[in-house]
């Protein structure tokens, strides 16, 4: 069965689209650090290299994260899911097209000013709510040339990606569905018609709307970045268990 790749960038309805595909009965993976870290398995010419300058302690913590991520086999990802969305799948759509012939691609995009506003939220409140690790910052830096809110760099990455997709699929318009979120939002009937799958009766999901993080979360995030072993020490003092990821997004 053919694969489906959602190649819109962050904050372009990727989570809602993945949930919509699930409602259609299509097993969907949302986000994948293992693919980003082990991109050489997708194409031997690709190689992950950390790009963010870090303190020795920060580099040590990144290595620990990477060791866990590298233990996740990519063949599980490809066998378990039919559809894939969010980073890093948009980064590698050409390679994925070569690896999985006859795939279908869905590109979600939106007004650049609305996108920038949403990215500003994601790179401040969002990163605290979702408790990003250092590897998450690496995938952002790889995609946008920055892991912070720098509008010029973000917009350049946005339009480079947009133009790259349009150029790549110029002669293959039937393989790509372009979804402008500012013109009707996420229409599952349109997506179902493109995929040849019946749309669900449920309303189109709207996930990951911006939320306001409590101030204590901001303080906790800052401390974890500034104070070595902060998280380990506080767990011992408060006798709190370590957080264990439960989302399928670890694949």
Tab-separated table of C-alpha atoms in Angstrom:
chain	number	residue	atom	x	y	z
A	1	UNK	CA	0.000	0.000	0.000
A	2	UNK	CA	1.301	3.439	-0.893
A	3	UNK	CA	2.648	5.802	1.764
A	4	UNK	CA	1.279	9.260	2.555
A	5	UNK	CA	3.608	12.074	3.581
A	6	UNK	CA	2.370	15.331	5.113
A	7	UNK	CA	5.108	17.789	4.233
A	8	UNK	CA	3.854	21.049	5.724
A	9	UNK	CA	6.200	22.725	8.207
A	10	UNK	CA	5.574	23.226	11.927
A	11	UNK	CA	2.433	25.204	12.849
A	12	UNK	CA	0.640	24.535	9.566
A	13	UNK	CA	-2.000	22.166	10.926
A	14	UNK	CA	0.256	19.110	11.007
A	15	UNK	CA	-1.166	17.663	14.223
A	16	UNK	CA	-4.762	18.208	13.091
A	17	UNK	CA	-3.980	16.607	9.728
A	18	UNK	CA	-2.402	13.567	11.386
A	19	UNK	CA	-5.432	13.191	13.652
A	20	UNK	CA	-7.725	13.520	10.641
A	21	UNK	CA	-5.882	10.720	8.844
A	22	UNK	CA	-6.248	8.556	11.931
A	23	UNK	CA	-10.006	9.203	11.831
A	24	UNK	CA	-9.954	7.883	8.261
A	25	UNK	CA	-8.455	4.646	9.551
A	26	UNK	CA	-4.939	5.423	8.316
A	27	UNK	CA	-2.219	4.655	10.919
A	28	UNK	CA	-0.249	7.879	11.161
A	29	UNK	CA	3.056	8.799	12.805
A	30	UNK	CA	3.441	12.372	13.995
A	31	UNK	CA	7.044	13.585	14.347
A	32	UNK	CA	10.145	11.362	14.398
A	33	UNK	CA	13.455	12.119	16.043
A	34	UNK	CA	14.892	8.686	15.078
A	35	UNK	CA	14.476	9.480	11.378
A	36	UNK	CA	16.197	12.827	11.890
A	37	UNK	CA	19.095	11.326	13.831
A	38	UNK	CA	19.422	8.282	11.546
A	39	UNK	CA	18.803	10.054	8.250
A	40	UNK	CA	21.759	8.206	6.741
A	41	UNK	CA	19.554	5.097	6.708
A	42	UNK	CA	17.210	6.948	4.369
A	43	UNK	CA	20.061	8.123	2.154
A	44	UNK	CA	23.762	7.274	2.727
A	45	UNK	CA	24.625	10.761	1.518
A	46	UNK	CA	22.869	12.308	4.502
A	47	UNK	CA	24.448	12.557	7.943
A	48	UNK	CA	23.149	14.106	11.163
A	49	UNK	CA	25.623	16.469	12.819
A	50	UNK	CA	24.704	18.630	15.835
A	51	UNK	CA	24.715	22.287	14.812
A	52	UNK	CA	24.060	24.159	18.053
A	53	UNK	CA	27.010	25.292	20.155
A	54	UNK	CA	26.696	23.951	23.689
A	55	UNK	CA	28.474	23.912	27.013
A	56	UNK	CA	30.278	20.644	27.868
A	57	UNK	CA	27.353	19.716	30.110
A	58	UNK	CA	24.837	20.528	27.359
A	59	UNK	CA	26.814	18.399	24.872
A	60	UNK	CA	26.861	15.541	27.395
A	61	UNK	CA	23.080	15.714	27.859
A	62	UNK	CA	22.563	15.783	24.097
A	63	UNK	CA	24.692	12.647	23.691
A	64	UNK	CA	22.548	10.883	26.288
A	65	UNK	CA	19.376	11.853	24.415
A	66	UNK	CA	20.849	10.706	21.120
A	67	UNK	CA	21.816	7.312	22.523
A	68	UNK	CA	18.173	6.678	23.433
A	69	UNK	CA	16.878	7.955	20.088
A	70	UNK	CA	19.347	5.849	18.093
A	71	UNK	CA	18.060	2.702	19.798
A	72	UNK	CA	14.698	3.087	17.976
A	73	UNK	CA	14.794	1.027	14.739
A	74	UNK	CA	13.423	2.826	11.689
A	75	UNK	CA	11.951	-0.327	10.159
A	76	UNK	CA	9.328	-0.274	12.927
A	77	UNK	CA	8.305	3.205	11.796
A	78	UNK	CA	7.833	2.173	8.170
A	79	UNK	CA	6.023	-1.073	8.981
A	80	UNK	CA	3.688	0.298	11.640
A	81	UNK	CA	2.444	3.428	9.858
A	82	UNK	CA	1.120	4.317	6.433
A	83	UNK	CA	1.079	8.112	6.853
A	84	UNK	CA	3.666	10.446	8.349
A	85	UNK	CA	3.614	14.111	9.308
A	86	UNK	CA	5.512	16.950	10.970
A	87	UNK	CA	9.290	17.209	11.221
A	88	UNK	CA	11.507	15.775	9.897
A	89	UNK	CA	9.377	14.289	7.106
A	90	UNK	CA	9.045	17.645	5.249
A	91	UNK	CA	12.846	17.964	5.252
A	92	UNK	CA	13.318	14.710	3.360
A	93	UNK	CA	10.365	14.568	0.985
A	94	UNK	CA	12.623	13.990	-2.050
A	95	UNK	CA	14.387	11.059	-0.372
A	96	UNK	CA	11.087	9.624	0.875
A	97	UNK	CA	9.683	9.872	-2.647
A	98	UNK	CA	12.621	7.809	-3.916
A	99	UNK	CA	12.403	5.247	-1.125
A	100	UNK	CA	8.628	4.802	-1.415
A	101	UNK	CA	7.531	5.086	-5.081
A	102	UNK	CA	3.889	5.990	-5.783
A	103	UNK	CA	3.559	7.878	-2.502
A	104	UNK	CA	1.096	10.737	-2.057
A	105	UNK	CA	2.041	14.084	-0.545
A	106	UNK	CA	-0.057	16.632	1.330
A	107	UNK	CA	1.408	20.113	1.772
A	108	UNK	CA	-0.255	22.412	4.312
A	109	UNK	CA	0.658	26.093	4.372
A	110	UNK	CA	-0.736	29.424	5.580
A	111	UNK	CA	-0.259	33.194	5.529
A	112	UNK	CA	3.327	33.980	6.497
A	113	UNK	CA	2.337	36.541	9.160
A	114	UNK	CA	-0.027	34.100	10.868
A	115	UNK	CA	2.627	31.419	10.624
A	116	UNK	CA	5.261	33.653	12.212
A	117	UNK	CA	2.915	34.531	15.087
A	118	UNK	CA	2.261	30.848	15.680
A	119	UNK	CA	5.979	30.034	15.526
A	120	UNK	CA	6.667	32.762	18.067
A	121	UNK	CA	4.256	31.065	20.458
A	122	UNK	CA	5.702	27.617	19.764
A	123	UNK	CA	9.285	28.738	20.372
A	124	UNK	CA	8.387	30.312	23.723
A	125	UNK	CA	5.321	28.904	25.511
A	126	UNK	CA	5.090	25.784	23.346
A	127	UNK	CA	8.580	24.538	24.061
A	128	UNK	CA	7.838	24.722	27.792
A	129	UNK	CA	4.485	22.965	27.591
A	130	UNK	CA	5.928	20.103	25.547
A	131	UNK	CA	9.164	19.892	27.576
A	132	UNK	CA	11.484	19.868	24.587
A	133	UNK	CA	14.873	18.234	24.827
A	134	UNK	CA	18.120	19.236	23.194
A	135	UNK	CA	17.498	16.943	20.215
A	136	UNK	CA	14.249	18.831	19.549
A	137	UNK	CA	16.230	22.063	19.315
A	138	UNK	CA	18.594	20.372	16.859
A	139	UNK	CA	15.774	19.384	14.507
A	140	UNK	CA	14.424	22.948	14.603
A	141	UNK	CA	17.847	24.404	13.877
A	142	UNK	CA	18.312	21.977	11.006
A	143	UNK	CA	14.947	22.970	9.505
A	144	UNK	CA	14.882	26.721	10.085
A	145	UNK	CA	18.497	27.704	10.593
A	146	UNK	CA	17.600	28.654	14.179
A	147	UNK	CA	15.906	27.145	17.216
A	148	UNK	CA	14.854	30.578	18.465
A	149	UNK	CA	12.380	33.165	17.232
A	150	UNK	CA	14.327	34.918	14.480
A	151	UNK	CA	11.733	36.061	11.906
A	152	UNK	CA	14.153	36.641	9.026
A	153	UNK	CA	15.645	33.154	9.237
A	154	UNK	CA	12.266	31.541	9.797
A	155	UNK	CA	10.677	33.225	6.785
A	156	UNK	CA	13.603	32.339	4.539
A	157	UNK	CA	13.291	28.672	5.535
A	158	UNK	CA	9.515	28.824	5.046
A	159	UNK	CA	9.677	30.179	1.498
A	160	UNK	CA	12.655	28.021	0.522
A	161	UNK	CA	10.616	24.976	1.517
A	162	UNK	CA	7.516	26.251	-0.294
A	163	UNK	CA	9.396	26.908	-3.527
A	164	UNK	CA	11.269	23.617	-3.309
A	165	UNK	CA	8.004	21.677	-3.116
A	166	UNK	CA	6.402	23.541	-6.004
A	167	UNK	CA	9.467	23.026	-8.182
A	168	UNK	CA	9.773	19.319	-7.346
A	169	UNK	CA	6.144	18.493	-8.145
A	170	UNK	CA	5.745	20.750	-11.200
A	171	UNK	CA	5.417	17.782	-13.555
A	172	UNK	CA	3.518	15.614	-11.044
A	173	UNK	CA	0.524	17.658	-9.850
A	174	UNK	CA	-1.566	14.539	-9.199
A	175	UNK	CA	0.864	13.360	-6.509
A	176	UNK	CA	0.589	16.542	-4.420
A	177	UNK	CA	-2.354	18.106	-2.586
A	178	UNK	CA	-1.724	21.709	-1.532
A	179	UNK	CA	-3.907	22.821	1.392
A	180	UNK	CA	-4.077	26.542	2.133
A	181	UNK	CA	-5.338	26.755	5.725
A	182	UNK	CA	-6.502	30.341	5.138
A	183	UNK	CA	-8.942	29.144	2.468
A	184	UNK	CA	-11.384	26.789	4.116
A	185	UNK	CA	-9.095	25.279	6.709
A	186	UNK	CA	-8.440	21.555	6.862
A	187	UNK	CA	-11.136	19.870	4.757
A	188	UNK	CA	-11.132	16.111	5.334
A	189	UNK	CA	-13.492	15.597	2.386
A	190	UNK	CA	-10.924	17.196	0.101
A	191	UNK	CA	-8.171	15.083	1.620
A	192	UNK	CA	-10.283	11.926	1.399
A	193	UNK	CA	-10.976	12.562	-2.294
A	194	UNK	CA	-7.269	13.023	-2.944
A	195	UNK	CA	-6.382	9.794	-1.148
A	196	UNK	CA	-9.321	7.815	-2.472
A	197	UNK	CA	-10.546	7.272	1.090
A	198	UNK	CA	-13.903	8.094	2.628
A	199	UNK	CA	-13.801	11.104	4.950
A	200	UNK	CA	-14.884	10.501	8.567
A	201	UNK	CA	-18.229	11.748	9.882
A	202	UNK	CA	-16.523	13.545	12.780
A	203	UNK	CA	-15.684	17.225	12.533
A	204	UNK	CA	-12.239	18.202	11.316
A	205	UNK	CA	-9.953	18.193	14.366
A	206	UNK	CA	-8.164	21.354	15.439
A	207	UNK	CA	-5.256	20.322	17.592
A	208	UNK	CA	-2.359	22.188	19.202
A	209	UNK	CA	-4.087	25.546	19.442
A	210	UNK	CA	-1.875	27.969	21.373
A	211	UNK	CA	-2.058	27.666	25.129
A	212	UNK	CA	-0.632	29.862	27.855
A	213	UNK	CA	1.957	28.058	29.968
A	214	UNK	CA	1.946	28.746	33.718
A	215	UNK	CA	4.804	30.878	35.000
A	216	UNK	CA	6.143	28.007	37.090
A	217	UNK	CA	6.683	26.039	33.870
A	218	UNK	CA	8.714	28.904	32.415
A	219	UNK	CA	10.825	29.016	35.589
A	220	UNK	CA	11.324	25.247	35.557
A	221	UNK	CA	12.460	25.318	31.917
A	222	UNK	CA	14.916	28.171	32.579
A	223	UNK	CA	16.385	26.411	35.615
A	224	UNK	CA	16.845	23.153	33.726
A	225	UNK	CA	18.794	25.016	31.050
A	226	UNK	CA	20.952	26.977	33.501
A	227	UNK	CA	21.597	24.714	36.487
A	228	UNK	CA	23.468	21.419	35.962
A	229	UNK	CA	21.618	18.355	37.318
A	230	UNK	CA	18.604	20.534	38.260
A	231	UNK	CA	16.087	17.917	37.128
A	232	UNK	CA	17.883	15.023	38.854
A	233	UNK	CA	18.235	16.906	42.138
A	234	UNK	CA	14.620	18.105	42.227
A	235	UNK	CA	13.339	14.595	41.539
A	236	UNK	CA	15.309	13.296	44.516
A	237	UNK	CA	14.182	16.120	46.796
A	238	UNK	CA	10.523	15.863	45.810
A	239	UNK	CA	10.713	12.079	45.301
A	240	UNK	CA	9.196	12.470	41.856
A	241	UNK	CA	9.684	9.746	39.227
A	242	UNK	CA	11.436	10.587	35.999
A	243	UNK	CA	9.162	11.530	33.103
A	244	UNK	CA	8.699	8.727	30.598
A	245	UNK	CA	7.477	9.567	27.087
A	246	UNK	CA	4.171	7.866	26.310
A	247	UNK	CA	3.328	9.348	22.909
A	248	UNK	CA	3.692	7.466	19.650
A	249	UNK	CA	5.595	10.530	18.453
A	250	UNK	CA	8.832	9.015	19.847
A	251	UNK	CA	8.920	6.830	16.734
